[in-house]
Amino acid sequence: MARTCTFLFLLSVTFTFFILTSSSFEADMLLTFKSSIEDSKKYLSSWSNTSETHYCNWTGITCSTTPSLYVTSINLQSLNLSGEISSSICGLHNLSYLNLADNHFNQPIPLHLSQCSSLEYLNLSNNLIWGTIPYQISQFGSLKVLDFSRNGIEGTVPESLGSLKNLQVLILASNLLSGSIPSVFGNFTQLVLLDLSQNSYLMSEIPSNIGELENLKQLILQSSGFQGKIPDSFVGLRSLTHLDLSQNNLTGQFPQTLLSSLQKLVSFDVSQNEIFGPFPSGICKGKGLINFSLHTNFFNGSMPNSISDCVNLERFQVQNNGFSGDFPSGVWSLPRIKLIRAENNRFSGGIPDSISEAAQLEQVQLDNNSFSSHIPQGLGLVKTLYRFSASLNGFYGELPPNFCDSPVMSIINLSHNSLSGSVPELKKCRKLVSLSLSENSLTGQIPPSLVDLPVLTYLDLSDNNLTGSIPQGLQNLKLALFNVSFNRLSGKVPYSLIYGLPASFLEGNPELCGSGLPNSCSSDLPRHHAAGITVLTCALISIAFAVVTVIIAGGFILYHQSSKQNKDGHWHSVFFYPLRITEHDLIMGMNDKSSIGNGGVFGRVYVIGLPSGELVAVKKLVNFGNQSSKSLKAEVKTMAKIRHKNIVKILGFCYSDDSVFLIYKYSQKGSLGDLISCQNFHLHWGVRLRIAIGVAQGLTYLHKDYVPHLLHRNVKAKNILLDADFEPKLTDFALDRIVGEAAFQSTMASESTSSCYNAPEYGYSKKTTEQLDVYSFGVVLLELVTGRPAEQAESRDSLDIVKWVRRKVNIKNGAFQVLDPKISQSFHQEMAGALEIALCCTSVMPEKRPSMVDVVRALQSLDARTCISNTGDSIDEHSIPI
Ligand SMILES: *[C@@H]1O[C@H](CO)[C@@H](O)[C@H](O)[C@H]1NC(C)=O
Ligand SMILES: *[C@@H]1O[C@H](CO)[C@@H](O)[C@H](O)[C@H]1NC(C)=O
Ligand SMILES: *[C@@H]1O[C@H](CO)[C@@H](O)[C@H](O)[C@H]1NC(C)=O
Ligand SMILES: *[C@@H]1O[C@H](CO)[C@@H](O)[C@H](O)[C@H]1NC(C)=O
Ligand SMILES: *[C@@H]1O[C@H](CO)[C@@H](O)[C@H](O)[C@H]1NC(C)=O
Ligand SMILES: *[C@@H]1O[C@H](CO)[C@@H](O)[C@H](O)[C@H]1NC(C)=O
Ligand SMILES: *[C@@H]1O[C@H](CO)[C@@H](O)[C@H](O)[C@H]1NC(C)=O
Ligand SMILES: *[C@@H]1O[C@H](CO)[C@@H](O)[C@H](O)[C@H]1NC(C)=O
Ligand SMILES: *[C@@H]1O[C@H](CO)[C@@H](O)[C@H](O)[C@H]1NC(C)=O
Ligand SMILES: *[C@@H]1O[C@H](CO)[C@@H](O)[C@H](O)[C@H]1NC(C)=O
């Protein structure tokens, strides 16, 4: 018995000893590896021989579990490491995965890692690796995945690379490789991904033995100075799904049978080369093509064995080449096709009606070719299409009535064609942003339905033969471009369309009239008439105002008395702060003298002095729905818990059956809106930027950090209060939660639906989203950048700020014209940066607007004086929100 015990004891001691040696051995390897690394952020603090953590649990380490613990994988990606990659880790015999990507290692390719006998995966992407690829690279024979992308590796690719027979993934993208790529690919029978893109110093033909890689799925050779022809051998790439040869110097004709061989192809991109000649027309021979080709005798008998259907093809990009001949019409009806780009070639042919079968088609660009056909009816049946541009072609005939029926359609450009007939009514494309039909032979009227397209921003109907008048309702759209020059339009032009638009946009229509145009409208009679109407309107408004005032005043007095009579009996109050004031004092303090501004739509605001001498602002909410007092209390309490330096603190509230008083901290400087409306508004740019950042931070807090997430829903300069240090404080937030959704909506609607703080989708989308707040914030930012108030109440016809800015920035170098001239030139770069952010926020398409988090970041980077380099042109691009 004793002997067995001794034996077991010895055995266990031996075993423990073995474990200890092996572990301390591997741990030592790792510690040696760490000792040559600089770990400025201390991410590797768990790597320590004193720490209690087993080394298999150190940051980035993975161990095998059977038969025993061995390090198999080290992943130290994105830890801001620098220093030296030492070969000590090759003492880890089972190490197969080493990922050091996204660090700052600054050294030549660490050849000694080839001693790691089990290493299969090596990722050094995005470091500062320099020098050439050494001949001895062949020593990495065990590697299956090699990623050296995004470094500074230079020189030529050595022949010896061809010995890495086990490679499945080879990525050398974004380096400084030069010279010619040797034919090293014969051994790479297992290669699945080859990426040599963005090596702009290469001057090479594409090695033809790439075509032997039967397992290759992705071949990415974009922007790498490849020249010569696309090798015919590419027909052998039978597994290929992604082919990107774009932005090279490839020339010659396209291999005739290539596309029909690559049956698995999903993405095909040969754009921006110098490939010329006819595109093999028989490719992607689908059902549609067979029918089409029978009609037009398209094949010319030359494509007998094209059996491919290209059924997987999603992206077809051949733009910016010299292709001629008929466009391969089979592409139009592929079941999965999403993107067709062929602009800037010399393609002829047409779009067949079978385009209706392309049920996933999103984007078509054919500009600057020689297409000539009708615009097919089938186009309007594709419900996913959001961009169709085919300018500078020979499309003729009438526009089919359904041409804008896709519910997601955003951009249509058919300018410079030979279209005739009238422009059909556009009723279904509620997301249309840009419509250009200029330089055709269209006749008839400007369709009145344009007025109902809520986000229409760019409208170019110039150089046609349109007649009739300009629909008055167009002045209600936020048009940045409205060009109807050189038509035969007549009648009165709405004043706000004349104001702010270049005169050239209306010229060439001799029968148009209006103030500011060569013709004033027939006789001055209508003018008097208009003036008469204005006087009448004013009178009516004044009377109405007087009546309302009387009613309100009467109501107030009555109410006042009743509250006195009731000795505050019906009032309940909840204070979150020792206010030492009674409801009675509050109500007594609320009189015309203490009222400031009109306090916005939801009720007046009064400033009341507390016995302590402090001032509080009291907002009286009337017209709140039928919230029960219980839920009312819950909602206000929810909001009162918000503590953020850019959100006004709610100190308490009082409520009775029909009113709520919200008590806020009072801000000394009044609101940003009051300040901007002042004639002599003059704030230093630095202060404006800090106000913008503060407001953005407040909104971020409401949207993302506060639980429950809140929407402000009424962001405008008037609701941004400034304290003594100009720190902004958002007020009037989330009032929908207090007054209830229905009352909120009707109150907002009564203010004015067309307030320029409201995003374009506000009117027609029921959803309330963060993007609505982002838009309103963008308008505030425009006010800060331009120094103009968003809306100028006194002159009814003048443009709101969004229209004004959009029209200006649409002109070359216009961006600098909108910046507040009161601010010194030296800040113009920064202001232009802020303008760019504001334009993004006020993008017509909600999904193009950034989140408030992104806005904060972008504004802060401006504040840090890292100016975004900026020109009028780049702003121009942003103002086209696509
Ligand atoms: C831990 O490592 C340090 C430096 O590598 C060494 O000086 C020390 O002796 C080691 N301690 C133990 C307990 O192994
Ligand atoms: C690593 O940590 C986990 C959880 O903390 C623990 O279960 C495991 O035993 C540790 N592994 C080793 C080898 O210490
Ligand atoms: C990364 O490390 C370098 C020094 O190696 C240091 O200068 C830099 O600030 C660090 N960056 C970050 C983001 O930690
Ligand atoms: C680990 O490496 C050792 C030595 O090279 C080898 O004998 C063993 O089979 C490897 N174990 C695993 C799980 O790979
Ligand atoms: C290498 O790391 C980079 C950076 O994280 C990553 O994008 C890339 O996909 C990795 N490469 C491979 C082949 O896994
Ligand atoms: C293939 O590998 C062998 C030996 O590993 C080598 O001699 C040959 O040159 C390689 N072929 C190519 C095309 O690189
Ligand atoms: C293409 O080749 C021509 C002539 O060799 C050269 O002038 C041009 O710069 C090249 N273009 C690119 C993008 O490499
Ligand atoms: C092609 O023609 C056949 C027979 O005429 C017809 O049944 C089929 O619908 C047509 N397909 C297309 C896409 O027009
Ligand atoms: C069409 O066929 C005719 C006669 O076979 C030939 O002359 C012509 O070059 C062919 N056209 C194309 C584009 O292949
Ligand atoms: C417009 O119509 C007139 C008269 O019908 C015609 O002479 C002219 O060529 C047309 N212009 C365009 C651009 O179609």
mmCIF file with all atom_site columns, N, CA, C and O in Angstrom, residues 542-579:
data_model
loop_
_atom_site.group_PDB
_atom_site.id
_atom_site.type_symbol
_atom_site.label_atom_id
_atom_site.label_alt_id
_atom_site.label_comp_id
_atom_site.label_asym_id
_atom_site.label_entity_id
_atom_site.label_seq_id
_atom_site.pdbx_PDB_ins_code
_atom_site.Cartn_x
_atom_site.Cartn_y
_atom_site.Cartn_z
_atom_site.occupancy
_atom_site.B_iso_or_equiv
_atom_site.pdbx_formal_charge
_atom_site.auth_seq_id
_atom_site.auth_comp_id
_atom_site.auth_asym_id
_atom_site.auth_atom_id
_atom_site.pdbx_PDB_model_num
ATOM 1   N N  . SER A 1 542 ? -53.982 91.056 -38.351 1.00 0.00 ? 542 SER A N  1
ATOM 2   C CA . SER A 1 542 ? -53.948 91.882 -37.148 1.00 0.00 ? 542 SER A CA 1
ATOM 3   C C  . SER A 1 542 ? -55.212 91.688 -36.336 1.00 0.00 ? 542 SER A C  1
ATOM 4   O O  . SER A 1 542 ? -55.155 91.522 -35.116 1.00 0.00 ? 542 SER A O  1
ATOM 5   N N  . ILE A 1 543 ? -56.338 91.658 -37.060 1.00 0.00 ? 543 ILE A N  1
ATOM 6   C CA . ILE A 1 543 ? -57.593 91.483 -36.331 1.00 0.00 ? 543 ILE A CA 1
ATOM 7   C C  . ILE A 1 543 ? -57.582 90.159 -35.589 1.00 0.00 ? 543 ILE A C  1
ATOM 8   O O  . ILE A 1 543 ? -57.845 90.085 -34.384 1.00 0.00 ? 543 ILE A O  1
ATOM 9   N N  . ALA A 1 544 ? -57.178 89.120 -36.323 1.00 0.00 ? 544 ALA A N  1
ATOM 10  C CA . ALA A 1 544 ? -57.149 87.797 -35.708 1.00 0.00 ? 544 ALA A CA 1
ATOM 11  C C  . ALA A 1 544 ? -56.241 87.811 -34.496 1.00 0.00 ? 544 ALA A C  1
ATOM 12  O O  . ALA A 1 544 ? -56.572 87.306 -33.429 1.00 0.00 ? 544 ALA A O  1
ATOM 13  N N  . PHE A 1 545 ? -55.122 88.497 -34.655 1.00 0.00 ? 545 PHE A N  1
ATOM 14  C CA . PHE A 1 545 ? -54.145 88.539 -33.579 1.00 0.00 ? 545 PHE A CA 1
ATOM 15  C C  . PHE A 1 545 ? -54.745 89.227 -32.359 1.00 0.00 ? 545 PHE A C  1
ATOM 16  O O  . PHE A 1 545 ? -54.663 88.734 -31.246 1.00 0.00 ? 545 PHE A O  1
ATOM 17  N N  . ALA A 1 546 ? -55.400 90.348 -32.647 1.00 0.00 ? 546 ALA A N  1
ATOM 18  C CA . ALA A 1 546 ? -56.007 91.099 -31.552 1.00 0.00 ? 546 ALA A CA 1
ATOM 19  C C  . ALA A 1 546 ? -57.019 90.219 -30.827 1.00 0.00 ? 546 ALA A C  1
ATOM 20  O O  . ALA A 1 546 ? -57.012 90.115 -29.597 1.00 0.00 ? 546 ALA A O  1
ATOM 21  N N  . VAL A 1 547 ? -57.853 89.540 -31.629 1.00 0.00 ? 547 VAL A N  1
ATOM 22  C CA . VAL A 1 547 ? -58.882 88.701 -31.022 1.00 0.00 ? 547 VAL A CA 1
ATOM 23  C C  . VAL A 1 547 ? -58.240 87.639 -30.140 1.00 0.00 ? 547 VAL A C  1
ATOM 24  O O  . VAL A 1 547 ? -58.593 87.452 -28.983 1.00 0.00 ? 547 VAL A O  1
ATOM 25  N N  . VAL A 1 548 ? -57.217 87.001 -30.726 1.00 0.00 ? 548 VAL A N  1
ATOM 26  C CA . VAL A 1 548 ? -56.555 85.935 -29.969 1.00 0.00 ? 548 VAL A CA 1
ATOM 27  C C  . VAL A 1 548 ? -55.965 86.488 -28.684 1.00 0.00 ? 548 VAL A C  1
ATOM 28  O O  . VAL A 1 548 ? -56.094 85.900 -27.616 1.00 0.00 ? 548 VAL A O  1
ATOM 29  N N  . THR A 1 549 ? -55.337 87.680 -28.811 1.00 0.00 ? 549 THR A N  1
ATOM 30  C CA . THR A 1 549 ? -54.722 88.266 -27.625 1.00 0.00 ? 549 THR A CA 1
ATOM 31  C C  . THR A 1 549 ? -55.760 88.510 -26.544 1.00 0.00 ? 549 THR A C  1
ATOM 32  O O  . THR A 1 549 ? -55.563 88.171 -25.387 1.00 0.00 ? 549 THR A O  1
ATOM 33  N N  . VAL A 1 550 ? -56.873 89.059 -26.993 1.00 0.00 ? 550 VAL A N  1
ATOM 34  C CA . VAL A 1 550 ? -57.934 89.330 -26.030 1.00 0.00 ? 550 VAL A CA 1
ATOM 35  C C  . VAL A 1 550 ? -58.371 88.037 -25.359 1.00 0.00 ? 550 VAL A C  1
ATOM 36  O O  . VAL A 1 550 ? -58.483 87.944 -24.142 1.00 0.00 ? 550 VAL A O  1
ATOM 37  N N  . ILE A 1 551 ? -58.548 87.017 -26.195 1.00 0.00 ? 551 ILE A N  1
ATOM 38  C CA . ILE A 1 551 ? -59.003 85.741 -25.631 1.00 0.00 ? 551 ILE A CA 1
ATOM 39  C C  . ILE A 1 551 ? -57.980 85.215 -24.635 1.00 0.00 ? 551 ILE A C  1
ATOM 40  O O  . ILE A 1 551 ? -58.306 84.834 -23.513 1.00 0.00 ? 551 ILE A O  1
ATOM 41  N N  . ILE A 1 552 ? -56.721 85.262 -25.058 1.00 0.00 ? 552 ILE A N  1
ATOM 42  C CA . ILE A 1 552 ? -55.684 84.727 -24.173 1.00 0.00 ? 552 ILE A CA 1
ATOM 43  C C  . ILE A 1 552 ? -55.633 85.519 -22.882 1.00 0.00 ? 552 ILE A C  1
ATOM 44  O O  . ILE A 1 552 ? -55.647 84.977 -21.787 1.00 0.00 ? 552 ILE A O  1
ATOM 45  N N  . ALA A 1 553 ? -55.629 86.874 -23.056 1.00 0.00 ? 553 ALA A N  1
ATOM 46  C CA . ALA A 1 553 ? -55.540 87.715 -21.870 1.00 0.00 ? 553 ALA A CA 1
ATOM 47  C C  . ALA A 1 553 ? -56.720 87.429 -20.949 1.00 0.00 ? 553 ALA A C  1
ATOM 48  O O  . ALA A 1 553 ? -56.554 87.199 -19.755 1.00 0.00 ? 553 ALA A O  1
ATOM 49  N N  . GLY A 1 554 ? -57.894 87.368 -21.575 1.00 0.00 ? 554 GLY A N  1
ATOM 50  C CA . GLY A 1 554 ? -59.083 87.093 -20.777 1.00 0.00 ? 554 GLY A CA 1
ATOM 51  C C  . GLY A 1 554 ? -58.938 85.781 -20.046 1.00 0.00 ? 554 GLY A C  1
ATOM 52  O O  . GLY A 1 554 ? -59.142 85.683 -18.838 1.00 0.00 ? 554 GLY A O  1
ATOM 53  N N  . GLY A 1 555 ? -58.507 84.799 -20.822 1.00 0.00 ? 555 GLY A N  1
ATOM 54  C CA . GLY A 1 555 ? -58.337 83.469 -20.240 1.00 0.00 ? 555 GLY A CA 1
ATOM 55  C C  . GLY A 1 555 ? -57.368 83.531 -19.096 1.00 0.00 ? 555 GLY A C  1
ATOM 56  O O  . GLY A 1 555 ? -57.584 82.963 -18.033 1.00 0.00 ? 555 GLY A O  1
ATOM 57  N N  . PHE A 1 556 ? -56.304 84.289 -19.310 1.00 0.00 ? 556 PHE A N  1
ATOM 58  C CA . PHE A 1 556 ? -55.268 84.333 -18.295 1.00 0.00 ? 556 PHE A CA 1
ATOM 59  C C  . PHE A 1 556 ? -55.798 84.942 -17.007 1.00 0.00 ? 556 PHE A C  1
ATOM 60  O O  . PHE A 1 556 ? -55.588 84.415 -15.928 1.00 0.00 ? 556 PHE A O  1
ATOM 61  N N  . ILE A 1 557 ? -56.530 86.047 -17.207 1.00 0.00 ? 557 ILE A N  1
ATOM 62  C CA . ILE A 1 557 ? -57.061 86.708 -16.005 1.00 0.00 ? 557 ILE A CA 1
ATOM 63  C C  . ILE A 1 557 ? -58.021 85.787 -15.271 1.00 0.00 ? 557 ILE A C  1
ATOM 64  O O  . ILE A 1 557 ? -57.906 85.550 -14.079 1.00 0.00 ? 557 ILE A O  1
ATOM 65  N N  . LEU A 1 558 ? -58.924 85.192 -16.058 1.00 0.00 ? 558 LEU A N  1
ATOM 66  C CA . LEU A 1 558 ? -59.874 84.269 -15.452 1.00 0.00 ? 558 LEU A CA 1
ATOM 67  C C  . LEU A 1 558 ? -59.145 83.205 -14.663 1.00 0.00 ? 558 LEU A C  1
ATOM 68  O O  . LEU A 1 558 ? -59.404 82.935 -13.502 1.00 0.00 ? 558 LEU A O  1
ATOM 69  N N  . TYR A 1 559 ? -58.150 82.631 -15.359 1.00 0.00 ? 559 TYR A N  1
ATOM 70  C CA . TYR A 1 559 ? -57.397 81.540 -14.809 1.00 0.00 ? 559 TYR A CA 1
ATOM 71  C C  . TYR A 1 559 ? -56.691 81.977 -13.543 1.00 0.00 ? 559 TYR A C  1
ATOM 72  O O  . TYR A 1 559 ? -56.709 81.327 -12.515 1.00 0.00 ? 559 TYR A O  1
ATOM 73  N N  . HIS A 1 560 ? -56.138 83.177 -13.631 1.00 0.00 ? 560 HIS A N  1
ATOM 74  C CA . HIS A 1 560 ? -55.431 83.750 -12.534 1.00 0.00 ? 560 HIS A CA 1
ATOM 75  C C  . HIS A 1 560 ? -56.331 83.848 -11.319 1.00 0.00 ? 560 HIS A C  1
ATOM 76  O O  . HIS A 1 560 ? -55.979 83.425 -10.227 1.00 0.00 ? 560 HIS A O  1
ATOM 77  N N  . GLN A 1 561 ? -57.508 84.372 -11.630 1.00 0.00 ? 561 GLN A N  1
ATOM 78  C CA . GLN A 1 561 ? -58.426 84.550 -10.517 1.00 0.00 ? 561 GLN A CA 1
ATOM 79  C C  . GLN A 1 561 ? -58.833 83.214 -9.936  1.00 0.00 ? 561 GLN A C  1
ATOM 80  O O  . GLN A 1 561 ? -58.810 83.000 -8.742  1.00 0.00 ? 561 GLN A O  1
ATOM 81  N N  . SER A 1 562 ? -59.119 82.293 -10.849 1.00 0.00 ? 562 SER A N  1
ATOM 82  C CA . SER A 1 562 ? -59.608 81.024 -10.327 1.00 0.00 ? 562 SER A CA 1
ATOM 83  C C  . SER A 1 562 ? -58.525 80.378 -9.477  1.00 0.00 ? 562 SER A C  1
ATOM 84  O O  . SER A 1 562 ? -58.795 79.809 -8.449  1.00 0.00 ? 562 SER A O  1
ATOM 85  N N  . SER A 1 563 ? -57.277 80.535 -9.925  1.00 0.00 ? 563 SER A N  1
ATOM 86  C CA . SER A 1 563 ? -56.253 79.874 -9.134  1.00 0.00 ? 563 SER A CA 1
ATOM 87  C C  . SER A 1 563 ? -56.109 80.568 -7.787  1.00 0.00 ? 563 SER A C  1
ATOM 88  O O  . SER A 1 563 ? -55.811 79.948 -6.797  1.00 0.00 ? 563 SER A O  1
ATOM 89  N N  . LYS A 1 564 ? -56.372 81.876 -7.810  1.00 0.00 ? 564 LYS A N  1
ATOM 90  C CA . LYS A 1 564 ? -56.333 82.566 -6.521  1.00 0.00 ? 564 LYS A CA 1
ATOM 91  C C  . LYS A 1 564 ? -57.471 82.071 -5.636  1.00 0.00 ? 564 LYS A C  1
ATOM 92  O O  . LYS A 1 564 ? -57.279 81.739 -4.488  1.00 0.00 ? 564 LYS A O  1
ATOM 93  N N  . GLN A 1 565 ? -58.650 82.003 -6.295  1.00 0.00 ? 565 GLN A N  1
ATOM 94  C CA . GLN A 1 565 ? -59.811 81.600 -5.516  1.00 0.00 ? 565 GLN A CA 1
ATOM 95  C C  . GLN A 1 565 ? -59.606 80.213 -4.913  1.00 0.00 ? 565 GLN A C  1
ATOM 96  O O  . GLN A 1 565 ? -59.914 79.958 -3.773  1.00 0.00 ? 565 GLN A O  1
ATOM 97  N N  . ASN A 1 566 ? -59.055 79.323 -5.766  1.00 0.00 ? 566 ASN A N  1
ATOM 98  C CA . ASN A 1 566 ? -58.927 77.955 -5.305  1.00 0.00 ? 566 ASN A CA 1
ATOM 99  C C  . ASN A 1 566 ? -57.791 77.783 -4.312  1.00 0.00 ? 566 ASN A C  1
ATOM 100 O O  . ASN A 1 566 ? -57.517 76.681 -3.875  1.00 0.00 ? 566 ASN A O  1
ATOM 101 N N  . LYS A 1 567 ? -57.144 78.859 -4.022  1.00 0.00 ? 567 LYS A N  1
ATOM 102 C CA . LYS A 1 567 ? -56.036 78.795 -3.073  1.00 0.00 ? 567 LYS A CA 1
ATOM 103 C C  . LYS A 1 567 ? -55.105 77.648 -3.459  1.00 0.00 ? 567 LYS A C  1
ATOM 104 O O  . LYS A 1 567 ? -54.677 76.857 -2.638  1.00 0.00 ? 567 LYS A O  1
ATOM 105 N N  . ASP A 1 568 ? -54.857 77.551 -4.743  1.00 0.00 ? 568 ASP A N  1
ATOM 106 C CA . ASP A 1 568 ? -53.923 76.570 -5.277  1.00 0.00 ? 568 ASP A CA 1
ATOM 107 C C  . ASP A 1 568 ? -54.357 75.142 -4.985  1.00 0.00 ? 568 ASP A C  1
ATOM 108 O O  . ASP A 1 568 ? -53.566 74.218 -5.016  1.00 0.00 ? 568 ASP A O  1
ATOM 109 N N  . GLY A 1 569 ? -55.589 74.973 -4.701  1.00 0.00 ? 569 GLY A N  1
ATOM 110 C CA . GLY A 1 569 ? -56.044 73.652 -4.288  1.00 0.00 ? 569 GLY A CA 1
ATOM 111 C C  . GLY A 1 569 ? -55.777 72.573 -5.294  1.00 0.00 ? 569 GLY A C  1
ATOM 112 O O  . GLY A 1 569 ? -55.472 71.442 -4.930  1.00 0.00 ? 569 GLY A O  1
ATOM 113 N N  . HIS A 1 570 ? -55.836 72.903 -6.610  1.00 0.00 ? 570 HIS A N  1
ATOM 114 C CA . HIS A 1 570 ? -55.694 71.850 -7.601  1.00 0.00 ? 570 HIS A CA 1
ATOM 115 C C  . HIS A 1 570 ? -54.282 71.665 -8.087  1.00 0.00 ? 570 HIS A C  1
ATOM 116 O O  . HIS A 1 570 ? -54.033 70.949 -8.994  1.00 0.00 ? 570 HIS A O  1
ATOM 117 N N  . TRP A 1 571 ? -53.379 72.372 -7.497  1.00 0.00 ? 571 TRP A N  1
ATOM 118 C CA . TRP A 1 571 ? -51.999 72.299 -7.984  1.00 0.00 ? 571 TRP A CA 1
ATOM 119 C C  . TRP A 1 571 ? -51.191 71.271 -7.234  1.00 0.00 ? 571 TRP A C  1
ATOM 120 O O  . TRP A 1 571 ? -51.311 71.122 -6.032  1.00 0.00 ? 571 TRP A O  1
ATOM 121 N N  . HIS A 1 572 ? -50.389 70.562 -7.998  1.00 0.00 ? 572 HIS A N  1
ATOM 122 C CA . HIS A 1 572 ? -49.452 69.632 -7.385  1.00 0.00 ? 572 HIS A CA 1
ATOM 123 C C  . HIS A 1 572 ? -48.090 70.003 -7.889  1.00 0.00 ? 572 HIS A C  1
ATOM 124 O O  . HIS A 1 572 ? -47.941 70.392 -9.034  1.00 0.00 ? 572 HIS A O  1
ATOM 125 N N  . SER A 1 573 ? -47.115 69.892 -7.024  1.00 0.00 ? 573 SER A N  1
ATOM 126 C CA . SER A 1 573 ? -45.791 70.224 -7.538  1.00 0.00 ? 573 SER A CA 1
ATOM 127 C C  . SER A 1 573 ? -44.764 69.189 -7.123  1.00 0.00 ? 573 SER A C  1
ATOM 128 O O  . SER A 1 573 ? -44.896 68.534 -6.087  1.00 0.00 ? 573 SER A O  1
ATOM 129 N N  . VAL A 1 574 ? -43.795 69.015 -7.969  1.00 0.00 ? 574 VAL A N  1
ATOM 130 C CA . VAL A 1 574 ? -42.694 68.086 -7.715  1.00 0.00 ? 574 VAL A CA 1
ATOM 131 C C  . VAL A 1 574 ? -41.423 68.867 -7.999  1.00 0.00 ? 574 VAL A C  1
ATOM 132 O O  . VAL A 1 574 ? -41.229 69.355 -9.101  1.00 0.00 ? 574 VAL A O  1
ATOM 133 N N  . PHE A 1 575 ? -40.602 69.047 -6.987  1.00 0.00 ? 575 PHE A N  1
ATOM 134 C CA . PHE A 1 575 ? -39.346 69.774 -7.187  1.00 0.00 ? 575 PHE A CA 1
ATOM 135 C C  . PHE A 1 575 ? -38.175 68.808 -7.063  1.00 0.00 ? 575 PHE A C  1
ATOM 136 O O  . PHE A 1 575 ? -38.157 67.957 -6.188  1.00 0.00 ? 575 PHE A O  1
ATOM 137 N N  . PHE A 1 576 ? -37.218 68.979 -7.963  1.00 0.00 ? 576 PHE A N  1
ATOM 138 C CA . PHE A 1 576 ? -36.036 68.125 -7.894  1.00 0.00 ? 576 PHE A CA 1
ATOM 139 C C  . PHE A 1 576 ? -34.864 68.905 -7.314  1.00 0.00 ? 576 PHE A C  1
ATOM 140 O O  . PHE A 1 576 ? -33.717 68.550 -7.468  1.00 0.00 ? 576 PHE A O  1
ATOM 141 N N  . TYR A 1 577 ? -35.184 69.999 -6.678  1.00 0.00 ? 577 TYR A N  1
ATOM 142 C CA . TYR A 1 577 ? -34.171 70.968 -6.293  1.00 0.00 ? 577 TYR A CA 1
ATOM 143 C C  . TYR A 1 577 ? -34.836 71.813 -5.228  1.00 0.00 ? 577 TYR A C  1
ATOM 144 O O  . TYR A 1 577 ? -36.030 72.099 -5.336  1.00 0.00 ? 577 TYR A O  1
ATOM 145 N N  . PRO A 1 578 ? -34.131 72.194 -4.191  1.00 0.00 ? 578 PRO A N  1
ATOM 146 C CA . PRO A 1 578 ? -34.798 72.967 -3.131  1.00 0.00 ? 578 PRO A CA 1
ATOM 147 C C  . PRO A 1 578 ? -35.158 74.364 -3.620  1.00 0.00 ? 578 PRO A C  1
ATOM 148 O O  . PRO A 1 578 ? -34.337 75.276 -3.584  1.00 0.00 ? 578 PRO A O  1
ATOM 149 N N  . LEU A 1 579 ? -36.366 74.530 -4.105  1.00 0.00 ? 579 LEU A N  1
ATOM 150 C CA . LEU A 1 579 ? -36.735 75.795 -4.737  1.00 0.00 ? 579 LEU A CA 1
ATOM 151 C C  . LEU A 1 579 ? -37.309 76.799 -3.746  1.00 0.00 ? 579 LEU A C  1
ATOM 152 O O  . LEU A 1 579 ? -37.332 77.990 -3.989  1.00 0.00 ? 579 LEU A O  1
#
